[in-house]
mmCIF file of C-alpha atoms in Angstrom:
data_model
loop_
_atom_site.group_PDB
_atom_site.id
_atom_site.type_symbol
_atom_site.label_atom_id
_atom_site.label_comp_id
_atom_site.label_asym_id
_atom_site.label_seq_id
_atom_site.Cartn_x
_atom_site.Cartn_y
_atom_site.Cartn_z
ATOM 1 C CA UNK A 26 -29.221 -23.711 5.418
ATOM 2 C CA UNK A 27 -26.079 -22.483 6.659
ATOM 3 C CA UNK A 28 -22.562 -22.493 5.049
ATOM 4 C CA UNK A 29 -19.793 -25.105 6.055
ATOM 5 C CA UNK A 30 -18.615 -24.080 9.386
ATOM 6 C CA UNK A 31 -20.571 -20.637 10.007
ATOM 7 C CA UNK A 32 -22.375 -22.278 13.389
ATOM 8 C CA UNK A 33 -25.158 -19.984 12.458
ATOM 9 C CA UNK A 34 -22.887 -16.681 11.091
ATOM 10 C CA UNK A 35 -23.715 -14.578 8.377
ATOM 11 C CA UNK A 36 -22.157 -14.686 5.726
ATOM 12 C CA UNK A 37 -18.964 -12.320 5.552
ATOM 13 C CA UNK A 38 -19.619 -8.608 4.475
ATOM 14 C CA UNK A 39 -16.283 -7.572 4.125
ATOM 15 C CA UNK A 40 -15.290 -10.276 1.578
ATOM 16 C CA UNK A 41 -17.884 -9.329 -0.282
ATOM 17 C CA UNK A 42 -17.371 -6.287 -0.956
ATOM 18 C CA UNK A 43 -13.335 -7.004 -1.110
ATOM 19 C CA UNK A 44 -14.526 -9.060 -4.232
ATOM 20 C CA UNK A 45 -16.629 -6.683 -5.557
ATOM 21 C CA UNK A 46 -13.888 -3.992 -5.619
ATOM 22 C CA UNK A 47 -11.439 -6.774 -7.027
ATOM 23 C CA UNK A 48 -14.064 -7.753 -9.697
ATOM 24 C CA UNK A 49 -14.443 -4.294 -10.544
ATOM 25 C CA UNK A 50 -10.874 -3.159 -10.948
ATOM 26 C CA UNK A 51 -10.195 -6.662 -13.226
ATOM 27 C CA UNK A 52 -13.407 -5.602 -15.179
ATOM 28 C CA UNK A 53 -11.237 -2.410 -15.481
ATOM 29 C CA UNK A 54 -8.540 -3.525 -16.976
ATOM 30 C CA UNK A 55 -9.595 -5.980 -19.284
ATOM 31 C CA UNK A 56 -11.578 -3.137 -20.692
ATOM 32 C CA UNK A 57 -8.527 -0.768 -20.817
ATOM 33 C CA UNK A 58 -6.515 -3.858 -22.062
ATOM 34 C CA UNK A 59 -9.247 -4.528 -25.049
ATOM 35 C CA UNK A 60 -8.935 -0.472 -26.131
ATOM 36 C CA UNK A 61 -5.150 -0.324 -26.678
ATOM 37 C CA UNK A 62 -4.627 -1.663 -30.340
ATOM 38 C CA UNK A 63 -2.793 -5.309 -30.649
ATOM 39 C CA UNK A 64 0.500 -4.674 -32.087
ATOM 40 C CA UNK A 65 1.327 -7.910 -31.493
ATOM 41 C CA UNK A 66 4.189 -8.628 -34.333
ATOM 42 C CA UNK A 67 5.821 -11.803 -34.756
ATOM 43 C CA UNK A 68 5.287 -12.837 -31.247
ATOM 44 C CA UNK A 69 1.641 -12.834 -31.124
ATOM 45 C CA UNK A 70 1.630 -10.670 -27.870
ATOM 46 C CA UNK A 71 0.818 -7.318 -27.855
ATOM 47 C CA UNK A 72 0.548 -4.242 -25.462
ATOM 48 C CA UNK A 73 -2.817 -4.996 -24.092
ATOM 49 C CA UNK A 74 -2.789 -8.558 -22.928
ATOM 50 C CA UNK A 75 -0.696 -7.952 -20.250
ATOM 51 C CA UNK A 76 -3.305 -5.408 -18.769
ATOM 52 C CA UNK A 77 -5.870 -7.862 -20.025
ATOM 53 C CA UNK A 78 -4.030 -10.725 -18.063
ATOM 54 C CA UNK A 79 -4.091 -9.207 -14.488
ATOM 55 C CA UNK A 80 -7.654 -8.120 -15.098
ATOM 56 C CA UNK A 81 -8.862 -11.712 -15.456
ATOM 57 C CA UNK A 82 -6.585 -12.764 -12.061
ATOM 58 C CA UNK A 83 -8.585 -9.494 -10.293
ATOM 59 C CA UNK A 84 -11.498 -11.201 -12.193
ATOM 60 C CA UNK A 85 -10.835 -15.085 -10.981
ATOM 61 C CA UNK A 86 -9.302 -13.622 -7.236
ATOM 62 C CA UNK A 87 -12.628 -12.032 -6.506
ATOM 63 C CA UNK A 88 -14.923 -14.467 -7.048
ATOM 64 C CA UNK A 89 -12.820 -16.708 -5.310
ATOM 65 C CA UNK A 90 -13.141 -14.048 -2.393
ATOM 66 C CA UNK A 91 -16.493 -14.108 -2.870
ATOM 67 C CA UNK A 92 -16.569 -18.163 -2.462
ATOM 68 C CA UNK A 93 -14.545 -17.716 0.570
ATOM 69 C CA UNK A 94 -16.789 -14.961 2.298
ATOM 70 C CA UNK A 95 -19.744 -17.321 1.577
ATOM 71 C CA UNK A 96 -18.391 -21.223 2.880
ATOM 72 C CA UNK A 97 -16.113 -19.406 5.391
ATOM 73 C CA UNK A 98 -17.488 -16.455 7.499
ATOM 74 C CA UNK A 99 -14.463 -16.743 9.728
ATOM 75 C CA UNK A 100 -13.644 -15.585 12.864
ATOM 76 C CA UNK A 101 -15.256 -12.289 14.280
ATOM 77 C CA UNK A 102 -14.134 -9.520 14.146
ATOM 78 C CA UNK A 103 -12.371 -7.244 17.065
ATOM 79 C CA UNK A 104 -13.811 -3.748 17.785
ATOM 80 C CA UNK A 105 -11.341 -1.259 15.439
ATOM 81 C CA UNK A 106 -9.367 1.076 17.188
ATOM 82 C CA UNK A 107 -8.970 4.746 15.457
ATOM 83 C CA UNK A 108 -5.883 5.382 17.310
ATOM 84 C CA UNK A 109 -3.271 4.024 15.324
ATOM 85 C CA UNK A 110 -5.101 4.870 11.917
ATOM 86 C CA UNK A 111 -4.530 8.349 12.958
ATOM 87 C CA UNK A 112 -1.126 7.549 13.912
ATOM 88 C CA UNK A 113 -0.569 6.624 10.363
ATOM 89 C CA UNK A 114 -2.638 9.199 8.747
ATOM 90 C CA UNK A 115 -0.868 12.319 10.883
ATOM 91 C CA UNK A 116 2.394 11.083 9.561
ATOM 92 C CA UNK A 117 1.503 11.179 6.016
ATOM 93 C CA UNK A 118 -0.398 14.140 6.030
ATOM 94 C CA UNK A 119 2.865 15.728 7.795
ATOM 95 C CA UNK A 120 5.181 14.350 5.704
ATOM 96 C CA UNK A 121 3.367 15.441 2.179
ATOM 97 C CA UNK A 122 2.506 19.329 3.897
ATOM 98 C CA UNK A 123 6.347 19.660 5.535
ATOM 99 C CA UNK A 124 8.817 17.332 2.698
ATOM 100 C CA UNK A 125 9.265 20.161 0.087
ATOM 101 C CA UNK A 126 10.222 22.974 3.649
ATOM 102 C CA UNK A 127 12.405 20.422 5.747
ATOM 103 C CA UNK A 128 13.246 17.415 3.201
ATOM 104 C CA UNK A 129 12.598 13.958 2.708
ATOM 105 C CA UNK A 130 14.922 12.866 5.516
ATOM 106 C CA UNK A 131 13.137 14.400 8.342
ATOM 107 C CA UNK A 132 9.755 14.033 6.309
ATOM 108 C CA UNK A 133 10.827 10.232 6.353
ATOM 109 C CA UNK A 134 11.098 10.441 9.841
ATOM 110 C CA UNK A 135 8.247 11.835 10.877
ATOM 111 C CA UNK A 136 6.323 9.682 8.982
ATOM 112 C CA UNK A 137 8.285 6.593 10.649
ATOM 113 C CA UNK A 138 8.043 7.332 13.735
ATOM 114 C CA UNK A 139 4.120 7.900 13.141
ATOM 115 C CA UNK A 140 3.522 4.781 11.667
ATOM 116 C CA UNK A 141 6.009 3.092 14.959
ATOM 117 C CA UNK A 142 3.547 4.911 17.357
ATOM 118 C CA UNK A 143 0.205 3.911 15.892
ATOM 119 C CA UNK A 144 2.127 0.072 16.018
ATOM 120 C CA UNK A 145 2.041 0.579 19.949
ATOM 121 C CA UNK A 146 6.073 1.820 20.024
ATOM 122 C CA UNK A 147 5.989 4.665 22.596
ATOM 123 C CA UNK A 148 9.849 4.721 23.154
ATOM 124 C CA UNK A 149 10.683 7.876 21.109
ATOM 125 C CA UNK A 150 14.468 7.760 21.587
ATOM 126 C CA UNK A 151 14.923 4.646 19.694
ATOM 127 C CA UNK A 152 12.019 5.658 16.844
ATOM 128 C CA UNK A 153 13.163 8.579 15.658
ATOM 129 C CA UNK A 154 17.034 7.880 15.085
ATOM 130 C CA UNK A 155 15.689 4.407 13.531
ATOM 131 C CA UNK A 156 13.754 7.058 11.333
ATOM 132 C CA UNK A 157 16.920 8.866 10.419
ATOM 133 C CA UNK A 158 18.821 5.707 9.697
ATOM 134 C CA UNK A 159 16.328 4.401 7.558
ATOM 135 C CA UNK A 160 15.522 7.960 5.984
ATOM 136 C CA UNK A 161 18.998 8.781 4.897
ATOM 137 C CA UNK A 162 19.705 5.114 3.856
ATOM 138 C CA UNK A 163 16.559 5.631 1.455
ATOM 139 C CA UNK A 164 17.427 8.804 0.315
ATOM 140 C CA UNK A 165 21.204 7.588 -0.591
ATOM 141 C CA UNK A 166 19.722 4.966 -2.280
ATOM 142 C CA UNK A 167 17.132 6.684 -4.790
ATOM 143 C CA UNK A 168 18.787 10.092 -4.943
ATOM 144 C CA UNK A 169 22.656 9.732 -4.699
ATOM 145 C CA UNK A 170 22.953 5.757 -6.892
ATOM 146 C CA UNK A 171 20.011 6.058 -8.990
ATOM 147 C CA UNK A 172 20.028 9.440 -9.210
ATOM 148 C CA UNK A 173 16.076 9.961 -8.878
ATOM 149 C CA UNK A 174 15.769 13.117 -7.663
ATOM 150 C CA UNK A 175 13.926 13.459 -3.658
ATOM 151 C CA UNK A 176 13.532 16.988 -1.644
ATOM 152 C CA UNK A 177 16.639 17.821 -0.088
ATOM 153 C CA UNK A 178 16.550 19.425 3.781
ATOM 154 C CA UNK A 179 19.026 20.890 5.411
ATOM 155 C CA UNK A 180 20.106 16.912 6.245
ATOM 156 C CA UNK A 181 20.527 16.277 2.738
ATOM 157 C CA UNK A 182 22.277 19.626 1.928
ATOM 158 C CA UNK A 183 25.019 18.896 4.777
ATOM 159 C CA UNK A 184 25.874 14.869 4.245
ATOM 160 C CA UNK A 185 25.675 15.089 0.366
ATOM 161 C CA UNK A 186 25.774 18.760 -0.421
ATOM 162 C CA UNK A 187 22.516 18.687 -2.918
#
């Protein structure tokens, strides 16, 4: 017997893997929350209650994902293309490897440009300045306004004196 609307297709295997990961993470949070001593005080809510609540929610989401994967296999998946993923991974690797020498703004610019290329943007004369402006904005918010130290490079030294 085939599931409703399946038209002869098998249940969605990816949904079952996602469901298994969700149930596993939820069970881990429930177990970890149960290990935290309950010092609920007058409110009745202790520090272990929030991880348990999130864990129960993840378990429910996992079971719901498994049921939907069984009932509705969904449309056929398109062929995966590795090039966009390689652009994203390459941008992350370059940013992590060079952020302490070139600074946050240039690292974020490289990551943004690689992510844009991964999504198909080939007009680098637009992507690079956009990444630079975005990196400067993020640096200004986090390092200058919130005073959370980000790695400073030549651009940050010239503009913010840090």
